[in-house]
């Protein structure tokens, strides 16, 4: 009886001791330190262990990393104090915390090339030329004998992109009209190559003559261009690469992402704003400004926006000097700012809150939830409005992401994407260093 009571007492004591250790600050700090850490060359980072003991930090590559300003393989440190880690050059190192000869934590550190961008916020006009002609609908051609859509009959779907006609690449609708009329006059069929998703399909279509005007038609509604207004996110001075919008441009009728054949960005000026309300997210109204002055090209249209090269440094920037960028795992909940235009061409800074951050190891569009709390912006726009997509998000002096979407039922809130994924699509890939097989000693 006494023995059983003693066992229960010891068990309870061990349970309390375990609970104390697990909930203690040192245990939390040790377990919260990642196994792998990415840092930019030339940056400064703190690593906190909060273990109240003296010990040794083993640095496998002191040429890559300095700890507490010391370039040495072994540094004697107080583990209760934060460690200052300074990446000196691109490469990889391992840090191992030891008490005596007992290792208590190890972290692999990847040092990445320094990367800074100039944050945007300027309104831009977007002119896209499709890589072919996009089919946005079918229509019937009245031949006098029947009403028929040759395109639908030949198997062409809404959303298909016609890229070739009789082995000729198609760039605009005027070329389509010429080929259709020539084939119709000769009573010949046209061989088409269409892109449907990731497939390339060859189809045959015979034009029908419309009895109203004797013109030959395919019975298709087609489009070869799109235009709109968005916001510039960043500009990288060395490569002249830029990113904007933060989301894909899709065709208004088909909902399909537009495949870019060519494109330009130009200046835009905000003329008025429809204030957002619950159920109606509102919109920026803007006009293209000085269209003859092309700012840059458009080479890609991806889930994270449009990308290309700018011909010169963007004008009217709120911040002219490049800022560091944040990796996806460095973005945190808390205060932040966005840069955007609400009147004319003036870029202004507004307060927001990052209320939720989604951990992402691979590119995905909805990386964070943001909420506008700036009284000036709420009074002017009601929150996030259409046309604000691409507005850069800045936190702790770093560009961390871009505004992408507004919540329809709450225009004060919306989604943002991480800047890291936009940089990748701009060709400014932040690459992991390959494992060098380093071991702490």
PDB file of C-alpha atoms in Angstrom, residues 234-416:
ATOM      1  CA  UNK A 234       9.002  46.294 -57.161  1.00  0.00           C
ATOM      2  CA  UNK A 235      11.911  47.165 -59.433  1.00  0.00           C
ATOM      3  CA  UNK A 236      15.347  45.534 -59.186  1.00  0.00           C
ATOM      4  CA  UNK A 237      17.947  48.065 -60.419  1.00  0.00           C
ATOM      5  CA  UNK A 238      20.713  45.699 -61.556  1.00  0.00           C
ATOM      6  CA  UNK A 239      18.600  43.432 -63.755  1.00  0.00           C
ATOM      7  CA  UNK A 240      15.889  46.076 -64.415  1.00  0.00           C
ATOM      8  CA  UNK A 241      13.347  43.347 -63.641  1.00  0.00           C
ATOM      9  CA  UNK A 242       9.984  44.334 -62.209  1.00  0.00           C
ATOM     10  CA  UNK A 243       6.893  42.659 -60.817  1.00  0.00           C
ATOM     11  CA  UNK A 244       3.340  43.994 -60.575  1.00  0.00           C
ATOM     12  CA  UNK A 245      -0.277  43.095 -59.712  1.00  0.00           C
ATOM     13  CA  UNK A 246       0.386  40.103 -57.443  1.00  0.00           C
ATOM     14  CA  UNK A 247      -2.163  37.959 -59.310  1.00  0.00           C
ATOM     15  CA  UNK A 248      -2.722  36.525 -62.769  1.00  0.00           C
ATOM     16  CA  UNK A 249      -4.556  38.446 -65.508  1.00  0.00           C
ATOM     17  CA  UNK A 250      -7.425  36.310 -66.794  1.00  0.00           C
ATOM     18  CA  UNK A 251      -9.754  36.813 -69.725  1.00  0.00           C
ATOM     19  CA  UNK A 252     -12.997  38.428 -68.574  1.00  0.00           C
ATOM     20  CA  UNK A 253     -15.202  36.045 -70.569  1.00  0.00           C
ATOM     21  CA  UNK A 254     -13.474  32.690 -70.234  1.00  0.00           C
ATOM     22  CA  UNK A 255     -11.701  33.137 -66.904  1.00  0.00           C
ATOM     23  CA  UNK A 256      -8.615  31.600 -68.514  1.00  0.00           C
ATOM     24  CA  UNK A 257      -5.167  33.065 -67.727  1.00  0.00           C
ATOM     25  CA  UNK A 258      -3.962  35.093 -70.701  1.00  0.00           C
ATOM     26  CA  UNK A 259      -0.869  33.666 -72.392  1.00  0.00           C
ATOM     27  CA  UNK A 260       1.417  36.593 -73.146  1.00  0.00           C
ATOM     28  CA  UNK A 261       2.661  37.115 -76.674  1.00  0.00           C
ATOM     29  CA  UNK A 262       3.759  40.683 -76.095  1.00  0.00           C
ATOM     30  CA  UNK A 263       2.878  43.525 -73.795  1.00  0.00           C
ATOM     31  CA  UNK A 264       3.716  46.916 -72.391  1.00  0.00           C
ATOM     32  CA  UNK A 265       3.307  48.849 -69.186  1.00  0.00           C
ATOM     33  CA  UNK A 266       2.713  52.596 -69.225  1.00  0.00           C
ATOM     34  CA  UNK A 267       1.989  55.292 -66.681  1.00  0.00           C
ATOM     35  CA  UNK A 268      -1.517  55.594 -65.252  1.00  0.00           C
ATOM     36  CA  UNK A 269      -3.238  58.284 -63.222  1.00  0.00           C
ATOM     37  CA  UNK A 270      -6.033  57.627 -60.707  1.00  0.00           C
ATOM     38  CA  UNK A 271      -9.023  59.839 -61.513  1.00  0.00           C
ATOM     39  CA  UNK A 272     -11.559  58.658 -58.932  1.00  0.00           C
ATOM     40  CA  UNK A 273     -12.346  55.862 -56.489  1.00  0.00           C
ATOM     41  CA  UNK A 274     -15.530  53.921 -55.846  1.00  0.00           C
ATOM     42  CA  UNK A 275     -15.443  53.316 -52.110  1.00  0.00           C
ATOM     43  CA  UNK A 276     -15.643  49.692 -51.010  1.00  0.00           C
ATOM     44  CA  UNK A 277     -18.555  48.385 -48.961  1.00  0.00           C
ATOM     45  CA  UNK A 278     -19.607  44.959 -47.736  1.00  0.00           C
ATOM     46  CA  UNK A 279     -20.599  43.004 -50.844  1.00  0.00           C
ATOM     47  CA  UNK A 280     -18.970  45.579 -53.137  1.00  0.00           C
ATOM     48  CA  UNK A 281     -15.174  45.806 -52.921  1.00  0.00           C
ATOM     49  CA  UNK A 282     -14.909  49.132 -54.734  1.00  0.00           C
ATOM     50  CA  UNK A 283     -12.524  50.136 -57.494  1.00  0.00           C
ATOM     51  CA  UNK A 284      -9.823  52.578 -58.554  1.00  0.00           C
ATOM     52  CA  UNK A 285     -10.672  54.363 -61.795  1.00  0.00           C
ATOM     53  CA  UNK A 286      -7.621  55.420 -63.741  1.00  0.00           C
ATOM     54  CA  UNK A 287      -6.599  56.488 -67.215  1.00  0.00           C
ATOM     55  CA  UNK A 288      -3.484  55.705 -69.177  1.00  0.00           C
ATOM     56  CA  UNK A 289      -1.111  58.648 -69.024  1.00  0.00           C
ATOM     57  CA  UNK A 290       1.478  59.610 -71.637  1.00  0.00           C
ATOM     58  CA  UNK A 291       1.022  56.293 -73.480  1.00  0.00           C
ATOM     59  CA  UNK A 292       3.861  57.024 -75.894  1.00  0.00           C
ATOM     60  CA  UNK A 293       6.315  56.701 -73.011  1.00  0.00           C
ATOM     61  CA  UNK A 294       6.484  52.940 -72.549  1.00  0.00           C
ATOM     62  CA  UNK A 295       7.851  52.004 -69.119  1.00  0.00           C
ATOM     63  CA  UNK A 296       8.677  48.387 -69.888  1.00  0.00           C
ATOM     64  CA  UNK A 297       7.669  45.133 -71.540  1.00  0.00           C
ATOM     65  CA  UNK A 298       5.560  42.232 -70.285  1.00  0.00           C
ATOM     66  CA  UNK A 299       7.094  38.804 -70.731  1.00  0.00           C
ATOM     67  CA  UNK A 300       5.167  36.702 -68.191  1.00  0.00           C
ATOM     68  CA  UNK A 301       1.678  36.498 -66.716  1.00  0.00           C
ATOM     69  CA  UNK A 302       1.670  34.115 -63.743  1.00  0.00           C
ATOM     70  CA  UNK A 303      -0.422  33.446 -60.619  1.00  0.00           C
ATOM     71  CA  UNK A 304       1.755  36.088 -58.901  1.00  0.00           C
ATOM     72  CA  UNK A 305       1.335  38.878 -61.447  1.00  0.00           C
ATOM     73  CA  UNK A 306       2.999  40.266 -64.541  1.00  0.00           C
ATOM     74  CA  UNK A 307       6.751  40.447 -65.015  1.00  0.00           C
ATOM     75  CA  UNK A 308       9.254  41.869 -67.454  1.00  0.00           C
ATOM     76  CA  UNK A 309      11.971  44.488 -67.804  1.00  0.00           C
ATOM     77  CA  UNK A 310      11.663  48.230 -67.300  1.00  0.00           C
ATOM     78  CA  UNK A 311      13.561  50.577 -69.574  1.00  0.00           C
ATOM     79  CA  UNK A 312      14.383  53.026 -66.790  1.00  0.00           C
ATOM     80  CA  UNK A 313      14.078  53.475 -63.038  1.00  0.00           C
ATOM     81  CA  UNK A 314      10.423  54.068 -62.060  1.00  0.00           C
ATOM     82  CA  UNK A 315       9.403  57.683 -61.528  1.00  0.00           C
ATOM     83  CA  UNK A 316       7.455  59.110 -58.574  1.00  0.00           C
ATOM     84  CA  UNK A 317       8.676  56.442 -56.166  1.00  0.00           C
ATOM     85  CA  UNK A 318       7.923  57.011 -52.488  1.00  0.00           C
ATOM     86  CA  UNK A 319      11.252  55.383 -51.621  1.00  0.00           C
ATOM     87  CA  UNK A 320      14.062  55.804 -54.140  1.00  0.00           C
ATOM     88  CA  UNK A 321      16.636  53.628 -52.388  1.00  0.00           C
ATOM     89  CA  UNK A 322      16.477  49.820 -52.613  1.00  0.00           C
ATOM     90  CA  UNK A 323      15.143  47.982 -49.557  1.00  0.00           C
ATOM     91  CA  UNK A 324      15.976  44.459 -48.374  1.00  0.00           C
ATOM     92  CA  UNK A 325      13.408  41.760 -49.070  1.00  0.00           C
ATOM     93  CA  UNK A 326      12.029  39.260 -46.582  1.00  0.00           C
ATOM     94  CA  UNK A 327      11.969  35.522 -47.069  1.00  0.00           C
ATOM     95  CA  UNK A 328       8.588  33.854 -46.624  1.00  0.00           C
ATOM     96  CA  UNK A 329       9.489  32.559 -43.150  1.00  0.00           C
ATOM     97  CA  UNK A 330      10.615  36.018 -41.998  1.00  0.00           C
ATOM     98  CA  UNK A 331       7.181  37.626 -42.423  1.00  0.00           C
ATOM     99  CA  UNK A 332       5.344  37.929 -39.110  1.00  0.00           C
ATOM    100  CA  UNK A 333       2.022  39.038 -37.734  1.00  0.00           C
ATOM    101  CA  UNK A 334       1.944  42.681 -36.706  1.00  0.00           C
ATOM    102  CA  UNK A 335       2.076  46.242 -38.059  1.00  0.00           C
ATOM    103  CA  UNK A 336       3.107  46.899 -41.654  1.00  0.00           C
ATOM    104  CA  UNK A 337       2.634  49.488 -44.398  1.00  0.00           C
ATOM    105  CA  UNK A 338       1.497  49.490 -48.006  1.00  0.00           C
ATOM    106  CA  UNK A 339       2.436  51.885 -50.790  1.00  0.00           C
ATOM    107  CA  UNK A 340      -0.290  52.815 -53.260  1.00  0.00           C
ATOM    108  CA  UNK A 341      -1.920  55.666 -55.198  1.00  0.00           C
ATOM    109  CA  UNK A 342      -5.362  57.014 -54.332  1.00  0.00           C
ATOM    110  CA  UNK A 343      -5.183  60.311 -56.215  1.00  0.00           C
ATOM    111  CA  UNK A 344      -3.417  61.185 -59.457  1.00  0.00           C
ATOM    112  CA  UNK A 345       0.092  59.722 -59.523  1.00  0.00           C
ATOM    113  CA  UNK A 346       1.214  60.360 -55.951  1.00  0.00           C
ATOM    114  CA  UNK A 347       2.396  57.247 -54.117  1.00  0.00           C
ATOM    115  CA  UNK A 348       1.387  57.355 -50.444  1.00  0.00           C
ATOM    116  CA  UNK A 349       2.144  55.183 -47.425  1.00  0.00           C
ATOM    117  CA  UNK A 350      -0.673  53.677 -45.348  1.00  0.00           C
ATOM    118  CA  UNK A 351      -0.804  51.610 -42.153  1.00  0.00           C
ATOM    119  CA  UNK A 352      -2.041  48.012 -42.199  1.00  0.00           C
ATOM    120  CA  UNK A 353      -1.877  44.985 -39.920  1.00  0.00           C
ATOM    121  CA  UNK A 354      -0.719  41.540 -40.992  1.00  0.00           C
ATOM    122  CA  UNK A 355      -3.210  39.491 -38.993  1.00  0.00           C
ATOM    123  CA  UNK A 356      -2.291  36.003 -40.178  1.00  0.00           C
ATOM    124  CA  UNK A 357       0.735  34.449 -41.872  1.00  0.00           C
ATOM    125  CA  UNK A 358       0.518  31.080 -43.625  1.00  0.00           C
ATOM    126  CA  UNK A 359       3.676  28.975 -43.511  1.00  0.00           C
ATOM    127  CA  UNK A 360       4.591  28.196 -47.114  1.00  0.00           C
ATOM    128  CA  UNK A 361       7.552  26.142 -48.283  1.00  0.00           C
ATOM    129  CA  UNK A 362       6.422  26.301 -51.904  1.00  0.00           C
ATOM    130  CA  UNK A 363       4.808  29.106 -53.953  1.00  0.00           C
ATOM    131  CA  UNK A 364       1.131  29.718 -53.189  1.00  0.00           C
ATOM    132  CA  UNK A 365      -0.881  32.872 -53.700  1.00  0.00           C
ATOM    133  CA  UNK A 366      -2.549  33.382 -50.314  1.00  0.00           C
ATOM    134  CA  UNK A 367       0.410  33.872 -47.995  1.00  0.00           C
ATOM    135  CA  UNK A 368      -1.022  36.344 -45.519  1.00  0.00           C
ATOM    136  CA  UNK A 369      -4.211  38.056 -44.437  1.00  0.00           C
ATOM    137  CA  UNK A 370      -3.970  41.818 -44.073  1.00  0.00           C
ATOM    138  CA  UNK A 371      -6.288  44.416 -42.577  1.00  0.00           C
ATOM    139  CA  UNK A 372      -6.309  48.132 -43.341  1.00  0.00           C
ATOM    140  CA  UNK A 373      -6.374  50.239 -40.165  1.00  0.00           C
ATOM    141  CA  UNK A 374      -5.218  53.559 -41.603  1.00  0.00           C
ATOM    142  CA  UNK A 375      -8.001  56.114 -41.069  1.00  0.00           C
ATOM    143  CA  UNK A 376      -7.047  58.144 -44.143  1.00  0.00           C
ATOM    144  CA  UNK A 377      -7.203  55.124 -46.444  1.00  0.00           C
ATOM    145  CA  UNK A 378     -10.436  53.828 -44.894  1.00  0.00           C
ATOM    146  CA  UNK A 379     -12.052  57.226 -45.374  1.00  0.00           C
ATOM    147  CA  UNK A 380     -10.890  57.462 -48.986  1.00  0.00           C
ATOM    148  CA  UNK A 381     -11.385  53.887 -50.227  1.00  0.00           C
ATOM    149  CA  UNK A 382     -13.137  51.892 -47.509  1.00  0.00           C
ATOM    150  CA  UNK A 383     -10.131  49.550 -47.448  1.00  0.00           C
ATOM    151  CA  UNK A 384      -8.745  47.459 -50.294  1.00  0.00           C
ATOM    152  CA  UNK A 385     -10.205  48.186 -53.730  1.00  0.00           C
ATOM    153  CA  UNK A 386      -9.744  46.741 -57.203  1.00  0.00           C
ATOM    154  CA  UNK A 387      -6.699  48.299 -58.839  1.00  0.00           C
ATOM    155  CA  UNK A 388      -4.770  48.200 -55.561  1.00  0.00           C
ATOM    156  CA  UNK A 389      -3.458  44.708 -56.338  1.00  0.00           C
ATOM    157  CA  UNK A 390       0.311  44.724 -56.431  1.00  0.00           C
ATOM    158  CA  UNK A 391       0.719  47.438 -53.798  1.00  0.00           C
ATOM    159  CA  UNK A 392       3.937  46.510 -51.960  1.00  0.00           C
ATOM    160  CA  UNK A 393       3.758  45.516 -48.293  1.00  0.00           C
ATOM    161  CA  UNK A 394       6.636  46.750 -46.117  1.00  0.00           C
ATOM    162  CA  UNK A 395       7.421  45.463 -42.628  1.00  0.00           C
ATOM    163  CA  UNK A 396      10.425  46.365 -40.461  1.00  0.00           C
ATOM    164  CA  UNK A 397      12.089  48.142 -43.365  1.00  0.00           C
ATOM    165  CA  UNK A 398      11.799  45.138 -45.700  1.00  0.00           C
ATOM    166  CA  UNK A 399       9.587  44.455 -48.718  1.00  0.00           C
ATOM    167  CA  UNK A 400       7.644  41.382 -47.597  1.00  0.00           C
ATOM    168  CA  UNK A 401       4.840  40.981 -50.133  1.00  0.00           C
ATOM    169  CA  UNK A 402       2.068  42.515 -52.192  1.00  0.00           C
ATOM    170  CA  UNK A 403      -1.673  43.067 -51.870  1.00  0.00           C
ATOM    171  CA  UNK A 404      -3.520  40.564 -54.076  1.00  0.00           C
ATOM    172  CA  UNK A 405      -7.229  40.257 -53.243  1.00  0.00           C
ATOM    173  CA  UNK A 406      -9.949  41.909 -51.185  1.00  0.00           C
ATOM    174  CA  UNK A 407     -12.550  40.092 -49.096  1.00  0.00           C
ATOM    175  CA  UNK A 408     -15.853  40.902 -50.801  1.00  0.00           C
ATOM    176  CA  UNK A 409     -17.793  40.902 -47.523  1.00  0.00           C
ATOM    177  CA  UNK A 410     -15.127  42.883 -45.655  1.00  0.00           C
ATOM    178  CA  UNK A 411     -13.282  45.377 -47.881  1.00  0.00           C
ATOM    179  CA  UNK A 412     -11.009  46.387 -44.990  1.00  0.00           C
ATOM    180  CA  UNK A 413      -9.322  42.974 -45.264  1.00  0.00           C
ATOM    181  CA  UNK A 414      -7.780  40.839 -47.958  1.00  0.00           C
ATOM    182  CA  UNK A 415      -4.937  38.576 -49.006  1.00  0.00           C
ATOM    183  CA  UNK A 416      -1.310  39.244 -49.751  1.00  0.00           C
TER     184      UNK A 416
END
